Short mmCIF file of C-alpha atoms in Angstrom, two decimals:
data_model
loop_
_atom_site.label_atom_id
_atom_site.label_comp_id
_atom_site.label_asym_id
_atom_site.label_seq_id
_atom_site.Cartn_x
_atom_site.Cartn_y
_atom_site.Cartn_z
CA UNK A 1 0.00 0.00 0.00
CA UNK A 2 1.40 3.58 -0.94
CA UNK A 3 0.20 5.71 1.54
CA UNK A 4 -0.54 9.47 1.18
CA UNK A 5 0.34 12.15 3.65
CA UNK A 6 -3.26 13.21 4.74
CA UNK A 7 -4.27 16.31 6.85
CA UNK A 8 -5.26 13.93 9.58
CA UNK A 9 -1.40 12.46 10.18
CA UNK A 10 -0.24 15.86 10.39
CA UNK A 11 -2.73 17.11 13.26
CA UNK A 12 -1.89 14.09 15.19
CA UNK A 13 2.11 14.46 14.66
CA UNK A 14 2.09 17.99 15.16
CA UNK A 15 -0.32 17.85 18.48
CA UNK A 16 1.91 15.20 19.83
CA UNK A 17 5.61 17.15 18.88
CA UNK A 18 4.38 19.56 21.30
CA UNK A 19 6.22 17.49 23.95
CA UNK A 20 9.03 17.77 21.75
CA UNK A 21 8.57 21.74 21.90
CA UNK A 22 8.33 21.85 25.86
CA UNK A 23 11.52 19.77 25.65
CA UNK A 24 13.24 22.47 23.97
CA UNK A 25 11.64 25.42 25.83
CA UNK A 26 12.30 23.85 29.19
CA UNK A 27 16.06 22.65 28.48
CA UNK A 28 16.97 25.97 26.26
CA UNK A 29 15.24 28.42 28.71
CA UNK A 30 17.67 27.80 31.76
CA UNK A 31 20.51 29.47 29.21
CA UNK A 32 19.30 32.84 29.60
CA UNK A 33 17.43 32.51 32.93
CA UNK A 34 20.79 31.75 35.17
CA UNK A 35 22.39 34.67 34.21
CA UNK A 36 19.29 36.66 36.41
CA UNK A 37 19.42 33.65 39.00
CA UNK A 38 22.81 34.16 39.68
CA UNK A 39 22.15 38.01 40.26
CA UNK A 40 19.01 36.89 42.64
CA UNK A 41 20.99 33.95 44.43
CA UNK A 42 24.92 33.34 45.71
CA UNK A 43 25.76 30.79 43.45
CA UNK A 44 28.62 28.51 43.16
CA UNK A 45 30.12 26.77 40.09
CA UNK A 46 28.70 23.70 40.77
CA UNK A 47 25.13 25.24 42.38
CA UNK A 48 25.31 26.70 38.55
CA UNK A 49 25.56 23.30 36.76
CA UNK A 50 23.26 21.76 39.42
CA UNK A 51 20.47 24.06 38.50
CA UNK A 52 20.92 23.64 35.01
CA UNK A 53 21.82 20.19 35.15
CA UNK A 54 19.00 19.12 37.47
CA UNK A 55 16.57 18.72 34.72
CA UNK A 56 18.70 16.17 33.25
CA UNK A 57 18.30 13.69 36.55
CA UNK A 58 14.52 13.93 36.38
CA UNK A 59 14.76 12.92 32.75
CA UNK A 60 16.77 9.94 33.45
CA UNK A 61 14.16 8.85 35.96
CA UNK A 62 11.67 9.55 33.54
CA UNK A 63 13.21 7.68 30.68
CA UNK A 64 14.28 4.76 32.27
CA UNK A 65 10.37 4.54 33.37
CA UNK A 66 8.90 5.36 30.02
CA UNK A 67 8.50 2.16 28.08
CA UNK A 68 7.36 0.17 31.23
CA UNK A 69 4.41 3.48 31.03
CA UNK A 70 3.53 3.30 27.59
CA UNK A 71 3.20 -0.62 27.37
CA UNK A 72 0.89 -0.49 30.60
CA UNK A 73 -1.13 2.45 29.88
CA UNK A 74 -1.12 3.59 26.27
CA UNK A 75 1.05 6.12 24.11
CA UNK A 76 -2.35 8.84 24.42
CA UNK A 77 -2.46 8.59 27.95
CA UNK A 78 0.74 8.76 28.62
CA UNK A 79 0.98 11.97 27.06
CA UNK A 80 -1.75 13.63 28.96
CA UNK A 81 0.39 12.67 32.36
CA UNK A 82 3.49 14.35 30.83
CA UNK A 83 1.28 17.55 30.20
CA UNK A 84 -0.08 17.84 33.79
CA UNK A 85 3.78 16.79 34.77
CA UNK A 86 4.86 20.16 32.96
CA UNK A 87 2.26 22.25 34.39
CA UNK A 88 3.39 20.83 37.95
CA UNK A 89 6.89 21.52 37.48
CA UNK A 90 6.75 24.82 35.77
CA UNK A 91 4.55 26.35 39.11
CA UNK A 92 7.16 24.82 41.16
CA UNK A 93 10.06 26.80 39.54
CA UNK A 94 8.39 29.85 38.45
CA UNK A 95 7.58 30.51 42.27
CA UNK A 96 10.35 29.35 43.93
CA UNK A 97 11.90 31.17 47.18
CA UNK A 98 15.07 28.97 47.32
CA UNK A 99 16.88 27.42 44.45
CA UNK A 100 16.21 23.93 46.01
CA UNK A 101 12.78 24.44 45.10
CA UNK A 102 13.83 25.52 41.49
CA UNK A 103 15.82 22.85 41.41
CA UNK A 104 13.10 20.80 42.70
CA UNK A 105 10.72 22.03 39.72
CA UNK A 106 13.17 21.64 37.23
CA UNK A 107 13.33 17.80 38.38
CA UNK A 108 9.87 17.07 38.19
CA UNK A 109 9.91 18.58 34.26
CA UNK A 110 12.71 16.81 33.37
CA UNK A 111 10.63 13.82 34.41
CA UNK A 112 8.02 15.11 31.81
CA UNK A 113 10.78 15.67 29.27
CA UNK A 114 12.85 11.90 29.60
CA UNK A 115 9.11 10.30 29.26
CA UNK A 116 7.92 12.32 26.19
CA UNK A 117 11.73 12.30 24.66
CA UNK A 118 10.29 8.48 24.16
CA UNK A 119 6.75 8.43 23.90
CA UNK A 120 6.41 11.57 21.21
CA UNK A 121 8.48 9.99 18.67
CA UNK A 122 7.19 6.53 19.37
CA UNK A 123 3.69 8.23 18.83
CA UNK A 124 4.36 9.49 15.74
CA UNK A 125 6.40 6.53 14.37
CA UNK A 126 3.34 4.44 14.98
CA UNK A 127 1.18 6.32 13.74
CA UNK A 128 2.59 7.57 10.69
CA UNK A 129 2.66 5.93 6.88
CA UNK A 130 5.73 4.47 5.97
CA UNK A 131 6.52 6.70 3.18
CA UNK A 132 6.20 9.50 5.52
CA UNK A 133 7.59 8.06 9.06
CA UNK A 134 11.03 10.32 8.85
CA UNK A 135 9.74 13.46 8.24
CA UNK A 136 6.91 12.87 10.56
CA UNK A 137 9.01 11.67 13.69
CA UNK A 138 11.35 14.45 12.91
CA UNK A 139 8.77 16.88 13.44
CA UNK A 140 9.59 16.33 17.05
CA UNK A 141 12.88 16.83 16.88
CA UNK A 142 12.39 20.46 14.58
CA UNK A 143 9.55 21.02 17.59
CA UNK A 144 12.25 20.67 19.75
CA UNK A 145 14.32 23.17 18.07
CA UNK A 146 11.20 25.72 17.97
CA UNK A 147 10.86 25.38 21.58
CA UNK A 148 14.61 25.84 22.19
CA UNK A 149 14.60 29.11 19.63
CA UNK A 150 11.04 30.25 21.89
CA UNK A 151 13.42 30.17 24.94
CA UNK A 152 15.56 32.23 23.21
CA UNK A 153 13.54 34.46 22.28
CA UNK A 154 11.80 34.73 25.87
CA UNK A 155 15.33 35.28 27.54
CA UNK A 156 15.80 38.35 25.31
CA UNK A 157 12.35 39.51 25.94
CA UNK A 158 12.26 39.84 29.50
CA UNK A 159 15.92 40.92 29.79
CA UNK A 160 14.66 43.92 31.40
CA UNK A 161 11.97 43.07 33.39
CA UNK A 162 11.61 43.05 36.97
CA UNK A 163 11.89 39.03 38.34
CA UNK A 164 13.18 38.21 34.73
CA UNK A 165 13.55 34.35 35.34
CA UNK A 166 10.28 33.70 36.53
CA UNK A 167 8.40 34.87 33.54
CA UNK A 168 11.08 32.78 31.28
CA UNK A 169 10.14 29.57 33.17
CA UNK A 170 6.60 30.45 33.29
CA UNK A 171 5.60 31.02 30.03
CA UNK A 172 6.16 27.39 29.62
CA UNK A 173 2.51 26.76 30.82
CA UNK A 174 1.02 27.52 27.57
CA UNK A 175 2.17 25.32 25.23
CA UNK A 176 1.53 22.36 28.29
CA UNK A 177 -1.80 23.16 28.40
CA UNK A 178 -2.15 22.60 24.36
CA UNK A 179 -0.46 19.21 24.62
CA UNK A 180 -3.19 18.46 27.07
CA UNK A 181 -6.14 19.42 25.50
CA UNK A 182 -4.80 18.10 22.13
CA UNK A 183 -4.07 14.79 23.30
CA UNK A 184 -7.92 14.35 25.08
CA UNK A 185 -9.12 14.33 21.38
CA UNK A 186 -6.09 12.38 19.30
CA UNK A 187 -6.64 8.57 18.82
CA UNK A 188 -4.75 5.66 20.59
CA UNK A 189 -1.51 4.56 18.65
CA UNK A 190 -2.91 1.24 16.27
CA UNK A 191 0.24 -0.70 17.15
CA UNK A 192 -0.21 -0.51 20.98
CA UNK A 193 -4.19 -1.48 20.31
CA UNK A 194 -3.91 -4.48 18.08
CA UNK A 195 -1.01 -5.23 20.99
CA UNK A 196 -4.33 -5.54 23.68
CA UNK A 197 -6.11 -7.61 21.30
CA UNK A 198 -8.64 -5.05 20.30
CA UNK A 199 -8.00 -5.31 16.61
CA UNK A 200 -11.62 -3.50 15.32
CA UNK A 201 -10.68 -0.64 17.14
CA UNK A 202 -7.10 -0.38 15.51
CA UNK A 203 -8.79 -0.82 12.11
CA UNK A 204 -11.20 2.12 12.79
CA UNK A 205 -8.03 4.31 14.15
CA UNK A 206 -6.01 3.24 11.14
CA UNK A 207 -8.80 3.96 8.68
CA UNK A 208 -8.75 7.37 10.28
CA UNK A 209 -5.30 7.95 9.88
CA UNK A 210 -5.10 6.89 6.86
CA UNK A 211 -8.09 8.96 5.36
CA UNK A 212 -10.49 5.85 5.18
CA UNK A 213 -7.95 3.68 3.15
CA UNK A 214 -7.56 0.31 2.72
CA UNK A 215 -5.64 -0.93 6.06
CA UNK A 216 -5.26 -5.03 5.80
CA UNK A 217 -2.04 -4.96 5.41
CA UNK A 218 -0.36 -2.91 7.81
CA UNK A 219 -2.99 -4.70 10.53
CA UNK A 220 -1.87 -8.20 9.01
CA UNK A 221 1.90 -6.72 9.22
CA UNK A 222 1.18 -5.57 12.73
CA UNK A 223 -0.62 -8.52 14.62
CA UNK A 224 2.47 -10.95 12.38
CA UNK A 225 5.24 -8.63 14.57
CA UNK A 226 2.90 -9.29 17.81
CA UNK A 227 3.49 -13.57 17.48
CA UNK A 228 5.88 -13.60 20.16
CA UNK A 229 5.71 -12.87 23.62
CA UNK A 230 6.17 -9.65 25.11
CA UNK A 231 9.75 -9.62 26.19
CA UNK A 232 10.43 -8.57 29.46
CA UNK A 233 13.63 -6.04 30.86
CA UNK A 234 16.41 -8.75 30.89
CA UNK A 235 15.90 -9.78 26.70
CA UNK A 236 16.88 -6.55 25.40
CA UNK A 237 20.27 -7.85 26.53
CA UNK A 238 19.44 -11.40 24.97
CA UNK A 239 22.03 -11.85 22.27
CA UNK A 240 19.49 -11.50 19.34
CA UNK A 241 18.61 -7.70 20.41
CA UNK A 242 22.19 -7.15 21.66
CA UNK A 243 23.44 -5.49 19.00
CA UNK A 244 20.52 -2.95 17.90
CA UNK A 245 20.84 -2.10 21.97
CA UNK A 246 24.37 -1.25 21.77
CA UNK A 247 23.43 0.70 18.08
CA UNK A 248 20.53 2.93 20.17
CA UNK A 249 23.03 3.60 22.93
CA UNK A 250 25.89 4.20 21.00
CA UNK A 251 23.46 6.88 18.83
CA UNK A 252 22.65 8.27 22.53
CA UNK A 253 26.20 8.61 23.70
CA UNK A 254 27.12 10.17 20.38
CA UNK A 255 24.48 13.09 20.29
CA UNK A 256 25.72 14.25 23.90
CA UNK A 257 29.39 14.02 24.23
CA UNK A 258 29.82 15.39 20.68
CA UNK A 259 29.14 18.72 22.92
CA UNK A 260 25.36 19.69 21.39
CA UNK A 261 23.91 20.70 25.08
CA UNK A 262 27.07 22.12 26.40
CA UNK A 263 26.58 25.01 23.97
CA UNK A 264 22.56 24.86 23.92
CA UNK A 265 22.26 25.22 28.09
CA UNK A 266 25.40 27.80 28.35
CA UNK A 267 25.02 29.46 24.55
CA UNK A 268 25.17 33.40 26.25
CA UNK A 269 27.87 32.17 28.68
CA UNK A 270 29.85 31.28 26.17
CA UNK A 271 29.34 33.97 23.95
CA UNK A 272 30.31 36.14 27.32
CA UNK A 273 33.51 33.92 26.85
CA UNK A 274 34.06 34.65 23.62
CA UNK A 275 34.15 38.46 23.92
CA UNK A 276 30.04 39.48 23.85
CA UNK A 277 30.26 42.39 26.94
CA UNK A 278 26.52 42.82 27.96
CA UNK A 279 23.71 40.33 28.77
CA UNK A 280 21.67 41.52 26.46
CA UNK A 281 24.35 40.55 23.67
CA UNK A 282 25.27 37.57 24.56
CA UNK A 283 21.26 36.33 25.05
CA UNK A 284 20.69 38.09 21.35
CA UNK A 285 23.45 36.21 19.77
CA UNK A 286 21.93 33.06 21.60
CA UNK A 287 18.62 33.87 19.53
CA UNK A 288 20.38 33.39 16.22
CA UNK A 289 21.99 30.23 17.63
CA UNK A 290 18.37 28.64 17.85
CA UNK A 291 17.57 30.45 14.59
CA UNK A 292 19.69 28.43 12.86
CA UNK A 293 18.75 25.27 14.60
CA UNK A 294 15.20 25.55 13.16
CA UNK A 295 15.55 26.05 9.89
CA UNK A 296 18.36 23.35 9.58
CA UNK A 297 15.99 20.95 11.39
CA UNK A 298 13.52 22.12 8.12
CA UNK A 299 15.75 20.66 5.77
CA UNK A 300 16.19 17.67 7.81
CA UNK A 301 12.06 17.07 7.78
CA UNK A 302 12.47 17.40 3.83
CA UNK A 303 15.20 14.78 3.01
CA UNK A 304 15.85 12.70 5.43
CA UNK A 305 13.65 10.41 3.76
CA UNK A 306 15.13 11.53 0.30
CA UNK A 307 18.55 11.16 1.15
CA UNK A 308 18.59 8.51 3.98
CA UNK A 309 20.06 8.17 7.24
CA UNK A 310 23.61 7.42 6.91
CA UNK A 311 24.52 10.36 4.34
CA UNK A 312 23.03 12.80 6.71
CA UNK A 313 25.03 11.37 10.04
CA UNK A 314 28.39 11.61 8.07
CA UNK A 315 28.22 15.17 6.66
CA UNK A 316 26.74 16.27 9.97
CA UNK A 317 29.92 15.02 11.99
CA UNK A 318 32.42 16.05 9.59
CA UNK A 319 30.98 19.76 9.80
CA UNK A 320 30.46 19.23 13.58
CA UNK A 321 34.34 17.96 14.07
CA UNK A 322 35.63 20.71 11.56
CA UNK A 323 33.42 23.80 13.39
CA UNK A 324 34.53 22.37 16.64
CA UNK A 325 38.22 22.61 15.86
CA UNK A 326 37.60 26.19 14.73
CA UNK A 327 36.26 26.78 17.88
CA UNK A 328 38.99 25.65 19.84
CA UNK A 329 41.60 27.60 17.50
CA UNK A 330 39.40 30.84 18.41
CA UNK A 331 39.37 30.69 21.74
CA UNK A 332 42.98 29.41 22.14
CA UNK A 333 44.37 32.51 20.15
CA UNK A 334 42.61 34.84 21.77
CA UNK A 335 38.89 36.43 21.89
CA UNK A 336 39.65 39.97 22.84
CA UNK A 337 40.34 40.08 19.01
CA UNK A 338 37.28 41.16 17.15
CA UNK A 339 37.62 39.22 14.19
CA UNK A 340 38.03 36.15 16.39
CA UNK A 341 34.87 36.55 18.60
CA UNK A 342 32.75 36.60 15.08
CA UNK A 343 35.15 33.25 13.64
CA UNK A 344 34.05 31.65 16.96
CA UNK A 345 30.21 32.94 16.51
CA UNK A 346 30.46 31.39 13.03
CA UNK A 347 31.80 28.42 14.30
CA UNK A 348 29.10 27.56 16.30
CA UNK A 349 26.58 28.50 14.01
CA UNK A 350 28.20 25.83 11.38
CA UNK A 351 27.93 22.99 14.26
CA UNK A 352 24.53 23.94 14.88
CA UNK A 353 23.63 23.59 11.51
CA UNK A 354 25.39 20.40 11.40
CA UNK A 355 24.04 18.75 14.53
CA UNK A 356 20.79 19.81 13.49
CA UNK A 357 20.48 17.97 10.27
CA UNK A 358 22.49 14.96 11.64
CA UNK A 359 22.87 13.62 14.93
CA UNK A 360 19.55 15.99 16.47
CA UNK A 361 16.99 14.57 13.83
CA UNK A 362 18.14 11.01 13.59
CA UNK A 363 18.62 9.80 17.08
CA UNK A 364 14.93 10.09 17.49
CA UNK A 365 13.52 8.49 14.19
CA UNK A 366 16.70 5.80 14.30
CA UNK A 367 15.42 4.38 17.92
CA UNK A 368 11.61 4.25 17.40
CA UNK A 369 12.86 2.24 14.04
CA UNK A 370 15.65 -0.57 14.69
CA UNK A 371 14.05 -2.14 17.54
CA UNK A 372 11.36 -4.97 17.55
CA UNK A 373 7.88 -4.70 18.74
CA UNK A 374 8.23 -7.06 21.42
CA UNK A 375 11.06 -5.42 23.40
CA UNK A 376 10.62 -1.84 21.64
CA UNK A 377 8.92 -0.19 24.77
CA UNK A 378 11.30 -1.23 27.19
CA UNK A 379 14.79 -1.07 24.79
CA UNK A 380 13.62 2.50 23.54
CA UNK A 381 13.56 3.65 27.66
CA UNK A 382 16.65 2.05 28.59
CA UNK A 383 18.04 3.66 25.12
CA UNK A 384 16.74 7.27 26.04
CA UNK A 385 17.90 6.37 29.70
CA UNK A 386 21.55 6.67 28.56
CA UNK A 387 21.03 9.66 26.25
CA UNK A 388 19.91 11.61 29.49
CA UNK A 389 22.54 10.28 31.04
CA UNK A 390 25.59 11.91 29.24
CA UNK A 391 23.36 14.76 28.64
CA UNK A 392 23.70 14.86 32.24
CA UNK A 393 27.33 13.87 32.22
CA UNK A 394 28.29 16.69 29.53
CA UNK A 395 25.83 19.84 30.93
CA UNK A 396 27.47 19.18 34.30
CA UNK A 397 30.95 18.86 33.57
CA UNK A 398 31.31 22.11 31.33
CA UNK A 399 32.05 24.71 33.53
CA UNK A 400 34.21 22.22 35.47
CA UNK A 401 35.95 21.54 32.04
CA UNK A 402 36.32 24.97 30.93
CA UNK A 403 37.76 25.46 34.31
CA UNK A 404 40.21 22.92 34.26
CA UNK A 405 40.80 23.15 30.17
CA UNK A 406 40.29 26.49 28.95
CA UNK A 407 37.59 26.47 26.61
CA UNK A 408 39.51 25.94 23.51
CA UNK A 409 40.84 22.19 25.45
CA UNK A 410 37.19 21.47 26.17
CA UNK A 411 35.53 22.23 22.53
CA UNK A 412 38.73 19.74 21.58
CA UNK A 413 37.43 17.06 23.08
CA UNK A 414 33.98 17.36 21.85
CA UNK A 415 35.99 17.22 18.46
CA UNK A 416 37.53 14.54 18.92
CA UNK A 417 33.78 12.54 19.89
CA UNK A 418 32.80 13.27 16.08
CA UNK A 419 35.92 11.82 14.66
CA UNK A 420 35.25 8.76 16.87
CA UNK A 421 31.61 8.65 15.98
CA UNK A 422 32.51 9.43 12.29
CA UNK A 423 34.84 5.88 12.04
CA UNK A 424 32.57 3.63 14.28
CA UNK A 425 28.95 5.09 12.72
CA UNK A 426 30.19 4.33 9.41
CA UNK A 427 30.92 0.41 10.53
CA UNK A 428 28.02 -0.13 12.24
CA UNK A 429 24.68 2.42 11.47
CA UNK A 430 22.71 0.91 8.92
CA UNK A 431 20.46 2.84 6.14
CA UNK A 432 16.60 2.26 7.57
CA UNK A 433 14.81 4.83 4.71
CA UNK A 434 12.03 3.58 2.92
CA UNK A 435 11.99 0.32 5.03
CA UNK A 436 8.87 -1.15 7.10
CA UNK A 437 9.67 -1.23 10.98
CA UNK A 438 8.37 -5.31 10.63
CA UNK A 439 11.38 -5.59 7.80
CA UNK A 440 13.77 -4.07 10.31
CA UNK A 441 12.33 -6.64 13.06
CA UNK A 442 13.16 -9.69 10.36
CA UNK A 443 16.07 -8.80 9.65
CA UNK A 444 16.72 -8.49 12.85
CA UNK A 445 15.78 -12.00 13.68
CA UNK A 446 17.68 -13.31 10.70
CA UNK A 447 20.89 -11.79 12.60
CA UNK A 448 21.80 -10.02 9.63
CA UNK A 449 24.84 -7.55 11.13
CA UNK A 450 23.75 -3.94 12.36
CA UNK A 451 25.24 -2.44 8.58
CA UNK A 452 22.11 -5.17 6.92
CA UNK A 453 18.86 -4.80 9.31
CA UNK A 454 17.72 -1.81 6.55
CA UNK A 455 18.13 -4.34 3.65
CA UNK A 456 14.72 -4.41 2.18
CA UNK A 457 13.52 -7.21 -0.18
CA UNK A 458 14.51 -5.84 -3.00
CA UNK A 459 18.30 -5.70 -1.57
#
């Protein structure tokens, strides 16, 4: 069946890449808002990276819980939890009289943020037409850019108001309370129904999705993928899902240490680094860093399934290793020269574009895709789990780092991740476009190596 992209699809992607937009609004808006937290509270070093970093520990929590979540109660309701969750956490931080408590709210939306960073794209993924699954599940990933640019933009708004940081986190409410009352109307994800056994109501929600189309096939497809028992947490080390685990975590690692949220949570403190005097500079130059991310993140939506997976990962890291090293060269011959502060500005705005189109659009899509049905929901969490996890690593180390390094050491080493990611990606990521997720799964089964679960049957 050749499915057609249908107004319908869209609605239902877009509604649910609002989690993917509070994940970048909550994560990005923390860049602007310590600089007025720091004025407000004493703060040390590592009180600084706490604060920011605390997010991160709530998402680990949150991912490592997801797929357990989703397999017991549904991909829709799911969502609506993460809503309320955002809502919760956002009134914690936005009122806050000590920065425990901010700390404290920043936890409980991170937990929001590591269970949507699974459920959205697994949402979409499962909802979407083949033809169309990329660009689709990469929707959340350019939401998460548009929320991340929003944060921006809120930062430099309120520069000048009176209790600055409070409005930043609180504007977050809105775009909560749209996930929530867009997910009371969207339908349950087919997959996870036909998983219950209530196959008639997968066929209707199918034959909605798929503007009243014929839908045999992807039910047969479905409910063949379903045979085998649900696998619980110990198989996704069994040796048979072994290597697409190591694949998803390797993706995960990858995306973090190669320095992405070093520079998205601490964009205007390095920019103050890098020779920008005032706030207000710094935050603006911050705005065109998220600029950038968005409409990179565009072109991603648009060819990823044109171009494929693997094409996209390589150029990304080259122009992510070769940015970084500029970087580095800026910053270790000196900012105070003019010409310098706007080669390091550049810099970053190459890796941005770089990351964007790469490693930030295909970590998402590449996990809902290479794992089976049977042990997706709990390999995706554990997956997401270690993402978070040198998110948290990375975010909490850079000041430390910079401290210990010099900036120009520290961008090094994020460098040096891409070369490493460059010469084991190419070994061992496969090319998944324009192949069913139950291909993948056989494939899988057949224990084809990780470069040959993409073959299709034409291959």
């Amino acid at each position: 069946m050749s499915a057609k992209l249908n107004g319908t699809v869209c609605l239902v992607s877009i509604i649910a890449a609002l989690a993917g937009l509070l994940f970048g609004f909550d994560t990005g808006i923390i860049s602007g808002a310590l600089l007025f937290i720091q004025k407000q509270f004493v703060l040390t070093t590592s009180m600084k990276e706490l604060i920011v970093s605390s997010v991160l520990i709530g998402a680990m929590a949150g991912s490592f819980s997801s797929g357990r979540l989703t397999d017991l109660f549904g991909r829709r309701k799911v969502m609506l939890i993460i809503a309320a969750l955002f809502i919760v956490g956002t009134l914690v931080a936005s009122f806050a009289k000590l920065t425990e408590m901010i700390i404290v709210g920043r936890i409980i939306i991170g937990v929001a943020i590591g269970i949507g960073s699974y459920t959205a794209p697994l949402y979409i993924a499962e909802a979407a037409p083949l033809e169309w699954r990329g660009g689709l599940v990469t929707l959340n990933q350019l939401a998460i850019t548009i929320g991340i640019l929003c944060s921006y933009l809120i930062n430099y708004a309120f520069v000048n108001i009176e209790g600055s940081w409070r409005w930043m986190f609180m504007i977050g409410i809105v775009p909560a309370v749209l996930l929530g009352i867009g997910m009371i109307f969207l339908p349950e994800s087919p997959r996870w129904l036909v998983k219950q056994g209530l196959k008639e109501k997968a066929r209707s929600t199918l034959q909605y999705l798929r503007a009243h189309k014929e839908v045999d096939h992807e039910i047969n497809e479905i409910e063949h993928s379903l045979k085998l028992k649900e696998a619980g947490f110990g198989e996704i080390f069994a040796p048979w899902v072994r290597n697409v685990l190591f694949l998803g975590m390797f993706l995960g690692f990858l995306q973090q240490v190669t320095g992405i949220n070093a520079i998205i949570y601490y964009a205007p403190t390095i920019f103050g680094m890098v020779g920008f005097k005032t706030t207000s500079g710094a935050i603006l130059a911050t705005v065109g860093v998220g600029v950038v991310n968005v409409l990179s993140t565009i072109f991603a939506v648009f060819v990823i399934d044109k171009l494929g997976r693997r094409p996209l990962l390589f150029a990304g890291l080259i122009g992510m290793g070769v940015s970084l090293v500029c970087l580095s060269c800026a910053f270790h011959f000196g900012s105070e020269l003019s010409y310098l502060r706007w080669a390091a500005m550049a810099s970053i705005f190459v890796y941005i574009i770089s990351f964007a189109f790469s490693l930030g659009a295909l970590l998402w899509l590449m996990v809902s895709e290479i794992f089976p049905l049977e042990v997706r929901g709990t390999a995706m969490s554990f997956t997401v789990f270690t993402s978070w996890f040198w998110n948290f690593a990375v975010s909490f180390t850079f000041l430390t780092l910079v401290g210990l390094l010099g900036p120009s050491g520290t961008f090094l080493i994020y460098a040096a991740m891409c070369v490493l990611g460059f010469v084991i990606g190419y070994f061992y990521v496969p090319e998944t476009k324009n192949v069913s997720l139950e291909r993948i799964e056989e494939n899988i089964r057949a224990k084809l190596t990780l470069r040959q679960i993409g073959r299709s049957l034409k291959d």
